[in-house]
PDB file of C-alpha atoms in Angstrom:
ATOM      1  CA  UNK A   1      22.838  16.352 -33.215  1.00 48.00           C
ATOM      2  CA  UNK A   2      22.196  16.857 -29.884  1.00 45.00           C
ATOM      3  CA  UNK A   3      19.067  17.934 -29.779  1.00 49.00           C
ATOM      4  CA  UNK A   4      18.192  14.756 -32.023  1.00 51.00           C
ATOM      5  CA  UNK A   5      19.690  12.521 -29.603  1.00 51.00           C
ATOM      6  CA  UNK A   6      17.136  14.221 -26.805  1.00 52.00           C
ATOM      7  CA  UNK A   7      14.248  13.214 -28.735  1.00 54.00           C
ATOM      8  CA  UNK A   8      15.149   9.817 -29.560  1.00 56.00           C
ATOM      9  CA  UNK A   9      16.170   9.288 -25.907  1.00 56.00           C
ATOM     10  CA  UNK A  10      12.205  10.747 -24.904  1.00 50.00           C
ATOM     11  CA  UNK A  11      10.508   8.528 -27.244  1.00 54.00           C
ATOM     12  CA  UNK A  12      12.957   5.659 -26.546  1.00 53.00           C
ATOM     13  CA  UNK A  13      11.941   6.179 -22.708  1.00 52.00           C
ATOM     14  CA  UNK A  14       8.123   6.621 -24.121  1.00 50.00           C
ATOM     15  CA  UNK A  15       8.251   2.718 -25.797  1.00 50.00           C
ATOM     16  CA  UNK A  16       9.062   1.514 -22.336  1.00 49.00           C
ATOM     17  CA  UNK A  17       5.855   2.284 -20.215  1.00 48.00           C
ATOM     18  CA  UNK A  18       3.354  -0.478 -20.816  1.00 46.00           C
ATOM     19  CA  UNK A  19       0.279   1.505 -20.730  1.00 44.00           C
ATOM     20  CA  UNK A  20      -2.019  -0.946 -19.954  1.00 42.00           C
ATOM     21  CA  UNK A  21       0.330  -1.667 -16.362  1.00 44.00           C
ATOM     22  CA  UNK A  22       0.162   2.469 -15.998  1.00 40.00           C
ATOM     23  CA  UNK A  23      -3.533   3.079 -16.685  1.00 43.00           C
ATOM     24  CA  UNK A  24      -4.480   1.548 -13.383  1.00 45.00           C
ATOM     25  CA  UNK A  25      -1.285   3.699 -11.526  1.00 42.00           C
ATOM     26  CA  UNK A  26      -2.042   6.944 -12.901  1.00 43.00           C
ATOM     27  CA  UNK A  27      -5.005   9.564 -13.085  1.00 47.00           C
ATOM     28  CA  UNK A  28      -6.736   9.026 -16.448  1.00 51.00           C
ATOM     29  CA  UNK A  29      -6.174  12.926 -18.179  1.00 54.00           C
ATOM     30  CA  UNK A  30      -2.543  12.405 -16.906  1.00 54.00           C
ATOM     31  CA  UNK A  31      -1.911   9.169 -18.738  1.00 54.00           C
ATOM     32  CA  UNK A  32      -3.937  10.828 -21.971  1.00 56.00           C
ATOM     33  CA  UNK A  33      -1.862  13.867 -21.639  1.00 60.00           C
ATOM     34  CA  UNK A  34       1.704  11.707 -21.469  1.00 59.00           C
ATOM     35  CA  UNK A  35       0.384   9.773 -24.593  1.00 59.00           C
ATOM     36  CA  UNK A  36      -0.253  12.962 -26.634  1.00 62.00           C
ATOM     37  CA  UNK A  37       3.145  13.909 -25.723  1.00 64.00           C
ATOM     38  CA  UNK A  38       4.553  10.623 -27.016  1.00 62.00           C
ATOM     39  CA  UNK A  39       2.953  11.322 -29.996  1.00 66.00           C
ATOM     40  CA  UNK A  40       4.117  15.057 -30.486  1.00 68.00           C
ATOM     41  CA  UNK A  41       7.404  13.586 -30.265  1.00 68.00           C
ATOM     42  CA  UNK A  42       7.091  11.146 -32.178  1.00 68.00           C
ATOM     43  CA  UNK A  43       6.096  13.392 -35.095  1.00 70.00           C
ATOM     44  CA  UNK A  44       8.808  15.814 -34.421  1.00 66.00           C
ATOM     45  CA  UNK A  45      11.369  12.950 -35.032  1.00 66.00           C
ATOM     46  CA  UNK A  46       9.363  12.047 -37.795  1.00 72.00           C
ATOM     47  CA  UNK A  47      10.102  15.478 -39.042  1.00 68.00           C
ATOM     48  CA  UNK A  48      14.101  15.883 -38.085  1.00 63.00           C
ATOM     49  CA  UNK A  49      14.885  12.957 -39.950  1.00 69.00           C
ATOM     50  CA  UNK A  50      13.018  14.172 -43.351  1.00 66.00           C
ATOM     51  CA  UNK A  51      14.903  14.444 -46.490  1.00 70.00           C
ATOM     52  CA  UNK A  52      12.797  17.417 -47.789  1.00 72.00           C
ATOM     53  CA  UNK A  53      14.883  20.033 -46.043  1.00 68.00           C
ATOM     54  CA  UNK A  54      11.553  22.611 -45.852  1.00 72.00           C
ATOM     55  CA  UNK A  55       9.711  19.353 -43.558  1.00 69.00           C
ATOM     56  CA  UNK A  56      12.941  19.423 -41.271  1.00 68.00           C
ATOM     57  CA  UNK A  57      13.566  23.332 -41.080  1.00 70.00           C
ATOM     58  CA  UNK A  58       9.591  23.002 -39.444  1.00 73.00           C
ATOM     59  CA  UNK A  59      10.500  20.614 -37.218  1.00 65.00           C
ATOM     60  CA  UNK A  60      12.939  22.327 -36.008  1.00 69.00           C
ATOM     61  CA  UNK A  61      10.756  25.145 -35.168  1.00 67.00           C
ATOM     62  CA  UNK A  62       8.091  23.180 -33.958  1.00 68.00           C
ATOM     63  CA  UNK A  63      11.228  21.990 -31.588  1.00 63.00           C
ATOM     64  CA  UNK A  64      12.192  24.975 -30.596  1.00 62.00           C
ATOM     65  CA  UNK A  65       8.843  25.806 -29.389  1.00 62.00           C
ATOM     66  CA  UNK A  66       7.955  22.752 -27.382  1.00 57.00           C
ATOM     67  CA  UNK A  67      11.105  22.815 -25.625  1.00 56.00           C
ATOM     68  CA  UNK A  68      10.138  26.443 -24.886  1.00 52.00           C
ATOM     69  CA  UNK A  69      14.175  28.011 -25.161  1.00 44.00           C
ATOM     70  CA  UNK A  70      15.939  28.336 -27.839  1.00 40.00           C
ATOM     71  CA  UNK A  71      19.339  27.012 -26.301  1.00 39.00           C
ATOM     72  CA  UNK A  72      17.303  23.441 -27.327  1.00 38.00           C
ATOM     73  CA  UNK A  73      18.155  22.194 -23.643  1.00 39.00           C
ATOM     74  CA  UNK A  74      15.904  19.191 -22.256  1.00 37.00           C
ATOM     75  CA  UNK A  75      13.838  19.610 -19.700  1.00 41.00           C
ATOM     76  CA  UNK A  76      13.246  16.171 -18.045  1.00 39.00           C
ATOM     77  CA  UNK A  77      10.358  17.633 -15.980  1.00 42.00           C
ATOM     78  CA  UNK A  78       8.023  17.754 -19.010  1.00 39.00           C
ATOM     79  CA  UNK A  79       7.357  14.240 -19.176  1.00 39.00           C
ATOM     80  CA  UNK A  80       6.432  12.468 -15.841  1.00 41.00           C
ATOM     81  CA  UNK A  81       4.107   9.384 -15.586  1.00 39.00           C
ATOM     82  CA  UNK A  82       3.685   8.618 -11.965  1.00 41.00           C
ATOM     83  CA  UNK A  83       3.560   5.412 -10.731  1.00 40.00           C
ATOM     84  CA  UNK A  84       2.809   4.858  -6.624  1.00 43.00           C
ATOM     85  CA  UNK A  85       3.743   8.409  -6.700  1.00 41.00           C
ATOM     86  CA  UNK A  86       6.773   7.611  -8.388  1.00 42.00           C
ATOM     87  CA  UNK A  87       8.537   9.042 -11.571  1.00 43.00           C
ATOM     88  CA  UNK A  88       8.928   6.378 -13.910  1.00 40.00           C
ATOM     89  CA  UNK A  89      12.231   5.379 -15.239  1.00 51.00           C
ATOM     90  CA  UNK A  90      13.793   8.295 -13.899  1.00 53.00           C
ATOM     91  CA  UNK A  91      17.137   6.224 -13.620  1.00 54.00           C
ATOM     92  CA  UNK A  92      16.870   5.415 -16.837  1.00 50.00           C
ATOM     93  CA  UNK A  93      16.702   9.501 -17.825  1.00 46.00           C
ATOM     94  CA  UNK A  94      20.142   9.571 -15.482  1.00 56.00           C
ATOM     95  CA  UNK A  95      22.017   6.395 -16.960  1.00 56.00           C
ATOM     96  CA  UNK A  96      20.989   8.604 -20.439  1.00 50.00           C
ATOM     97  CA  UNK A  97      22.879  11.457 -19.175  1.00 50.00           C
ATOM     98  CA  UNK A  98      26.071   9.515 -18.505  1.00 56.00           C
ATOM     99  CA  UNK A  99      25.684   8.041 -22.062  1.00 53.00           C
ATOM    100  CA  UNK A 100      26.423  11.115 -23.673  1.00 52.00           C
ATOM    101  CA  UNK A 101      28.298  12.566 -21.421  1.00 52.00           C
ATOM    102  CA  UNK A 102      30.708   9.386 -21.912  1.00 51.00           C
ATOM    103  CA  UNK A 103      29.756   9.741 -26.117  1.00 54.00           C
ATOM    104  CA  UNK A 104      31.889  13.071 -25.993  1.00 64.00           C
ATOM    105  CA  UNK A 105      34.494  12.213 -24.201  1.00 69.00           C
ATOM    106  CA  UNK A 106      37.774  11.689 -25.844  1.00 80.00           C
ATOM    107  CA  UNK A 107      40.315   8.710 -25.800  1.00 80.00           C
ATOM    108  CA  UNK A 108      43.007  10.577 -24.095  1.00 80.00           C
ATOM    109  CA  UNK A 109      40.523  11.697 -21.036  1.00 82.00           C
ATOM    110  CA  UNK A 110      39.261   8.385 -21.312  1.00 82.00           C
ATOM    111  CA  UNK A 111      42.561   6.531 -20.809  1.00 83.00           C
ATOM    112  CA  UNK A 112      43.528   9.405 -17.880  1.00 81.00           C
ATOM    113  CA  UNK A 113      40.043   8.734 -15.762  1.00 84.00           C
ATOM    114  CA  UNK A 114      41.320   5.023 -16.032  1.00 86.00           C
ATOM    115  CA  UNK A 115      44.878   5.826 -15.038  1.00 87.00           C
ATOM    116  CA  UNK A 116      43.312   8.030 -11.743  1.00 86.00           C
ATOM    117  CA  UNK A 117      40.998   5.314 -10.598  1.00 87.00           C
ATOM    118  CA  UNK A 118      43.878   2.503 -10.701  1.00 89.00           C
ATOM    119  CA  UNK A 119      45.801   5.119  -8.869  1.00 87.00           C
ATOM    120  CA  UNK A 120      42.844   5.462  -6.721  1.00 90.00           C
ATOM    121  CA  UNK A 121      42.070   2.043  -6.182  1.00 89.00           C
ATOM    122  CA  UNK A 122      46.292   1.675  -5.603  1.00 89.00           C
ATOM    123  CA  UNK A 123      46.154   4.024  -2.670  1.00 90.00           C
ATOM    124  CA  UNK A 124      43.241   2.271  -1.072  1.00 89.00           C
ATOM    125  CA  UNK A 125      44.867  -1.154  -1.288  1.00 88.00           C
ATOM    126  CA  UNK A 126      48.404   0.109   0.262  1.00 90.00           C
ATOM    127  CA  UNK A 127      46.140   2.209   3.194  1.00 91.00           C
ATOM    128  CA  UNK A 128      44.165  -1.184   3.447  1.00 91.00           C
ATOM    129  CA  UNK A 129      47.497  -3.245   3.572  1.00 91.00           C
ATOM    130  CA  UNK A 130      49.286  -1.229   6.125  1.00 93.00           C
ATOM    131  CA  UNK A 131      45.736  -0.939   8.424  1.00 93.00           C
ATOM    132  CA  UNK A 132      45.965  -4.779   8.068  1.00 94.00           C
ATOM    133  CA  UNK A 133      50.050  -5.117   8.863  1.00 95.00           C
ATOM    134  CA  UNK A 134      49.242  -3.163  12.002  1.00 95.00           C
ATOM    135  CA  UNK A 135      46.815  -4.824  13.080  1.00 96.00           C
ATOM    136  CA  UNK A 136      49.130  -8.776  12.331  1.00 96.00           C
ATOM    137  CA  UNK A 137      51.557  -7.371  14.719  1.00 96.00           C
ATOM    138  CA  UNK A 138      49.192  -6.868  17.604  1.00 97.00           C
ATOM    139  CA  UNK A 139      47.975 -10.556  17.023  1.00 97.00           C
ATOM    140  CA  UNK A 140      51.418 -11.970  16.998  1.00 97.00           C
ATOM    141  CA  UNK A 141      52.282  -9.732  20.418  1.00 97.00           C
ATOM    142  CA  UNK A 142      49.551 -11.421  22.051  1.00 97.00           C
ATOM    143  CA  UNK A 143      49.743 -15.120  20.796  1.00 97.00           C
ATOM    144  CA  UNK A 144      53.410 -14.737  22.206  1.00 97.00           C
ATOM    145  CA  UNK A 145      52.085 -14.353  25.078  1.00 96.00           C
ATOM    146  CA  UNK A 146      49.390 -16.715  25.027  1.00 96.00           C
ATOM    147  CA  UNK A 147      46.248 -14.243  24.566  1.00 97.00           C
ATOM    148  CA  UNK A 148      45.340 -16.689  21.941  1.00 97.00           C
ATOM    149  CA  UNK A 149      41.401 -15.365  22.174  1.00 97.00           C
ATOM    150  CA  UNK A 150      43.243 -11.412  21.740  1.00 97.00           C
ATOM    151  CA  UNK A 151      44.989 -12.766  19.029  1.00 97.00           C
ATOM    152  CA  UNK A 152      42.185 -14.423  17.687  1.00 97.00           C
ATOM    153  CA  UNK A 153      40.426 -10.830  17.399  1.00 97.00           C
ATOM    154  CA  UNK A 154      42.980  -8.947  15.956  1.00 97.00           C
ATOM    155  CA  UNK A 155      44.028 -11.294  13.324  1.00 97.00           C
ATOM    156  CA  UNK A 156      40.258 -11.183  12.331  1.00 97.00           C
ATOM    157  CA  UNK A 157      40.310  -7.417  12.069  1.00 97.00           C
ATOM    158  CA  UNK A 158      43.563  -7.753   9.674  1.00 96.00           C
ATOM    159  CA  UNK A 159      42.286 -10.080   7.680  1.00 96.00           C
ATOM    160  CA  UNK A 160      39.004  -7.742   7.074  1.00 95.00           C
ATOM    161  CA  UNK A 161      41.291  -5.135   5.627  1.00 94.00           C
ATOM    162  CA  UNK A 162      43.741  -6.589   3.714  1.00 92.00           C
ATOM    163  CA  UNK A 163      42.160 -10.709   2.659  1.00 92.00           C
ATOM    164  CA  UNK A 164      44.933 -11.798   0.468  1.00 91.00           C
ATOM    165  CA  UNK A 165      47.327 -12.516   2.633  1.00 93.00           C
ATOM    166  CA  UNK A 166      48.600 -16.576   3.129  1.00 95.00           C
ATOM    167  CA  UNK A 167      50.203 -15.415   6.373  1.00 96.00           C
ATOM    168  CA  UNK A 168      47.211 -13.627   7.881  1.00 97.00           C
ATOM    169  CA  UNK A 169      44.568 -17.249   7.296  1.00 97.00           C
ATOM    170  CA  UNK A 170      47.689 -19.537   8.361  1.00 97.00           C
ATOM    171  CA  UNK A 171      48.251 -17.665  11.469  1.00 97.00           C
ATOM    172  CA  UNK A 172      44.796 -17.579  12.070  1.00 98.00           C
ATOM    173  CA  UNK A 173      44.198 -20.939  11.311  1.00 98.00           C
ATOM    174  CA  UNK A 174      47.180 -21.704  14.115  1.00 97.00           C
ATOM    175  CA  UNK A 175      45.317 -19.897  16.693  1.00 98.00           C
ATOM    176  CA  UNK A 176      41.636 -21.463  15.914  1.00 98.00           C
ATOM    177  CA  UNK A 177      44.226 -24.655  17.067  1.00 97.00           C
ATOM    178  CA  UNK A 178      45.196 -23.165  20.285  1.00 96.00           C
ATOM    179  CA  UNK A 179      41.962 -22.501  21.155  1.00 97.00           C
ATOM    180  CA  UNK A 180      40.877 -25.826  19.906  1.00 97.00           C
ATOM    181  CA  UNK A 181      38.553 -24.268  17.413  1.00 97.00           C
ATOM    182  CA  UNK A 182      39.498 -27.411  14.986  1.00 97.00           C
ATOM    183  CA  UNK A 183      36.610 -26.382  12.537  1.00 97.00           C
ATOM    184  CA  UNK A 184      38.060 -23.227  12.028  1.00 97.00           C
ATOM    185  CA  UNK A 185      40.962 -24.235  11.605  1.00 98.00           C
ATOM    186  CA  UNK A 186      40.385 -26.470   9.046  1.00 98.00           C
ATOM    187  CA  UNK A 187      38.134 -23.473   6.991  1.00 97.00           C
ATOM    188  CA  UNK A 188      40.787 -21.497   7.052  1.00 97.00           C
ATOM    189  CA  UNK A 189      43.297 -24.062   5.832  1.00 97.00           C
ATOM    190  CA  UNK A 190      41.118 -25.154   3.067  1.00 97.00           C
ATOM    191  CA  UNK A 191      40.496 -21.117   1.734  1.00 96.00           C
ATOM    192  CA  UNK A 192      44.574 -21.554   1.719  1.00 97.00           C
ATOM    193  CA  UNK A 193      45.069 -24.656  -0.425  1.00 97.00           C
ATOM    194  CA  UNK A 194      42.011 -23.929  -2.467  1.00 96.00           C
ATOM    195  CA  UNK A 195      42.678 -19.922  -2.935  1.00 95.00           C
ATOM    196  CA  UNK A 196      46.211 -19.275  -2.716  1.00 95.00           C
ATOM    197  CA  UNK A 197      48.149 -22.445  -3.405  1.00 95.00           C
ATOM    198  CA  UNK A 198      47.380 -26.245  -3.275  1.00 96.00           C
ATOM    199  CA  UNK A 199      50.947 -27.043  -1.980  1.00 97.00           C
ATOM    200  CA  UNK A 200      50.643 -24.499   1.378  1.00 97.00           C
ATOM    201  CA  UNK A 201      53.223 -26.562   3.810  1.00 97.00           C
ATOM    202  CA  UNK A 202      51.693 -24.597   7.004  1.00 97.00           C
ATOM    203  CA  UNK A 203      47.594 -25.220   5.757  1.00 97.00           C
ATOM    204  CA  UNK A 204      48.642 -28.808   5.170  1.00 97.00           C
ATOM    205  CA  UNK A 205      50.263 -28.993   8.212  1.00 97.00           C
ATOM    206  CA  UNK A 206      47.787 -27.436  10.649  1.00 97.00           C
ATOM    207  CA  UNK A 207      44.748 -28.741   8.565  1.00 97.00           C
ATOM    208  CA  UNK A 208      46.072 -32.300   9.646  1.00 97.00           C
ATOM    209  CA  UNK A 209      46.444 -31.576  12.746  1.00 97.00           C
ATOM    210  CA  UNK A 210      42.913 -30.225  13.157  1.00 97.00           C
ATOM    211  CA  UNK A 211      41.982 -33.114  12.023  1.00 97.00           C
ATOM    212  CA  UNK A 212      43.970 -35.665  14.317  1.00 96.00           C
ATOM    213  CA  UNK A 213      42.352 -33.636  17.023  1.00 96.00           C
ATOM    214  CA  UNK A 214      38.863 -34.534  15.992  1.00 96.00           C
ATOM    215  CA  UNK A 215      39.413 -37.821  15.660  1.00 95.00           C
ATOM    216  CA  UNK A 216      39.399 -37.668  12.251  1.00 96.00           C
ATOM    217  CA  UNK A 217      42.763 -40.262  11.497  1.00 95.00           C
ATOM    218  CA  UNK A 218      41.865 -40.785   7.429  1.00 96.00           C
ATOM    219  CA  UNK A 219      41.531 -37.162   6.580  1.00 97.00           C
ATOM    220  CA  UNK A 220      44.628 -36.324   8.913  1.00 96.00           C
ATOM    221  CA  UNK A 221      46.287 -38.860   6.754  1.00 96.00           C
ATOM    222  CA  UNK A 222      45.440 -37.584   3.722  1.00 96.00           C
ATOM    223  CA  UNK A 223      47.098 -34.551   4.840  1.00 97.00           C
ATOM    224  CA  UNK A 224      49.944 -35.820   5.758  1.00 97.00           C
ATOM    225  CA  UNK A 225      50.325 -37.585   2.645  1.00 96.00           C
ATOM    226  CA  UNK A 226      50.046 -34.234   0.420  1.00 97.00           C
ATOM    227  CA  UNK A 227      52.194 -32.611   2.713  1.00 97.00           C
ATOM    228  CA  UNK A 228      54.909 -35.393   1.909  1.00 97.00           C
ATOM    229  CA  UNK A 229      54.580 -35.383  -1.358  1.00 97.00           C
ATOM    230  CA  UNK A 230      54.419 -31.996  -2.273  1.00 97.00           C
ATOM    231  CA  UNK A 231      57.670 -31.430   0.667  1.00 96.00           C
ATOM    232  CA  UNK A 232      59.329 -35.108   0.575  1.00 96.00           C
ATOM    233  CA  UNK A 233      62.559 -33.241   1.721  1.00 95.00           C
ATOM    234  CA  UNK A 234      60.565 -32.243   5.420  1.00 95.00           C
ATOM    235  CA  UNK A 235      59.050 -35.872   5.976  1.00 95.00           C
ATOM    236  CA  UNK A 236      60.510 -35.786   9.310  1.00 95.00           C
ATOM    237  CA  UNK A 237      59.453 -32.444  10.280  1.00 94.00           C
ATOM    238  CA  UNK A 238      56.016 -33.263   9.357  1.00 95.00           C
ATOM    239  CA  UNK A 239      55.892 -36.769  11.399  1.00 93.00           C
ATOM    240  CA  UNK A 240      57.300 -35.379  13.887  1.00 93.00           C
ATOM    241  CA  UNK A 241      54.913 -32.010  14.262  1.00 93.00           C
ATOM    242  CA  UNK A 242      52.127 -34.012  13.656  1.00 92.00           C
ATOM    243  CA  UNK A 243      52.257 -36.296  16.737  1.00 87.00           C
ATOM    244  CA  UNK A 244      53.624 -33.643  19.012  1.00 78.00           C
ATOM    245  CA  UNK A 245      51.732 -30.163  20.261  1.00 59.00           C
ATOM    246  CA  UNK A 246      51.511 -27.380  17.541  1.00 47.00           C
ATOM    247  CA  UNK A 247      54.288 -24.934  17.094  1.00 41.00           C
ATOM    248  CA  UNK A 248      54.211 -21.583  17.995  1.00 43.00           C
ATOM    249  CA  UNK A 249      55.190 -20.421  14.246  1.00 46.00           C
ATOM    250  CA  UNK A 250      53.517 -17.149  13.889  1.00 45.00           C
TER     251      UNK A 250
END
């Protein structure tokens, strides 16, 4: 019963307020008055949920009569406890609301509100992905021509749409090495390896290089090792990339 589930909900809300935290928040005859109202309802559920039918048929009209309409609607005005000139729990009165609403509704409009957000959420990711794909071949324009800084920027803005995207943190990673920003390079490179896939020839690749340029031989050999073993059939590319000047691989 709806009107059942009201009450419950009121007093449920009532159990909540500490009243020794809201005596010192609230006007004295207001917090007396909220507490006689607690009680009122708690009688009137007292008296729904009787088995002697004549106790319940009361109840009811007691009900009708302190919700004042006989549509037995809820009005959430008629009990406020102010706190800092607050109303108290009033989210709580909302999440209630979407409680039942969600009680009522069936399976089958259950099952299509999930089908229209994944479609939803679909439509935002393919917007998202072509924003991002745009944005990718501005970078690669300008780190073809060497406006490795330009590229820099735009690859950044790509990768805030769209951030699953091996090609979008390699290519960055590859530019952060133009511009000798090694430490970059080497974030990006690990998010690859440690996100995406372990064996990334590129992040392995550029990582050691980043490395090499710091100075930092024993972790550039570590790369170098990984990238050997997980790609023993490109050795010699890797040797040979690794002691010469970075590619321009996009």
């Amino acid at each position: 019963m709806l009107l059942l589930y009201q009450l419950s909900s009121v007093l449920k809300m009532a159990e909540q307020v500490n009243p020794f935290e809201s005596r010192n928040a609230v006007e004295d005859d207001e917090f007396d008055n909220f507490m006689l109202k607690v009680q009122e309802v708690r009688k009137l559920m007292d008296g729904l949920t009787s088995n002697d039918k004549s106790v319940a048929s009361e109840a009811l009209k007691l009900v009708d009569n302190y919700l004042g309409t006989t549509e037995k609607t809820f009005n959430e005005d008629s009990l406020k406890v102010k706190t800092n000139k607050t109303v108290i729990n009033q989210k709580a009165f909302d999440s209630m609301k979407k409680e039942g609403q969600q009680e009522t509704q069936s399976p089958e409009d259950f099952m299509k509100s999930c089908e229209a957000d994944a479609k939803r959420r679909a439509e935002e990711r393919r917007l998202q992905k072509e924003a991002s794909d745009t944005l990718k071949k501005r970078a690669i324009a300008a780190f073809n021509q060497g406006e490795y800084e330009k590229a820099l920027s735009f690859y950044n803005k790509a990768i805030n749409e769209f951030r699953c995207s091996t090609h979008l943190y390699n290519s960055r990673a590859l530019t952060c090495l133009k511009l000798k920003l090694y430490e970059k390079t080497i974030e990006d490179c690990d998010l690859v390896l440690r996100c995406f896939d372990e064996k990334n020839f590129k992040a392995l690749l550029y990582k050691a290089k980043a490395h090499k340029a710091l100075g930092e031989e024993e972790e550039a050999g570590k790369c170098v090792q990984q990238a050997i073993t997980f790609h023993p059939k490109s050795k010699d590319v890797i040797c040979e990339y690794i002691n010469e000047n970075p590619t321009d691989d996009k």
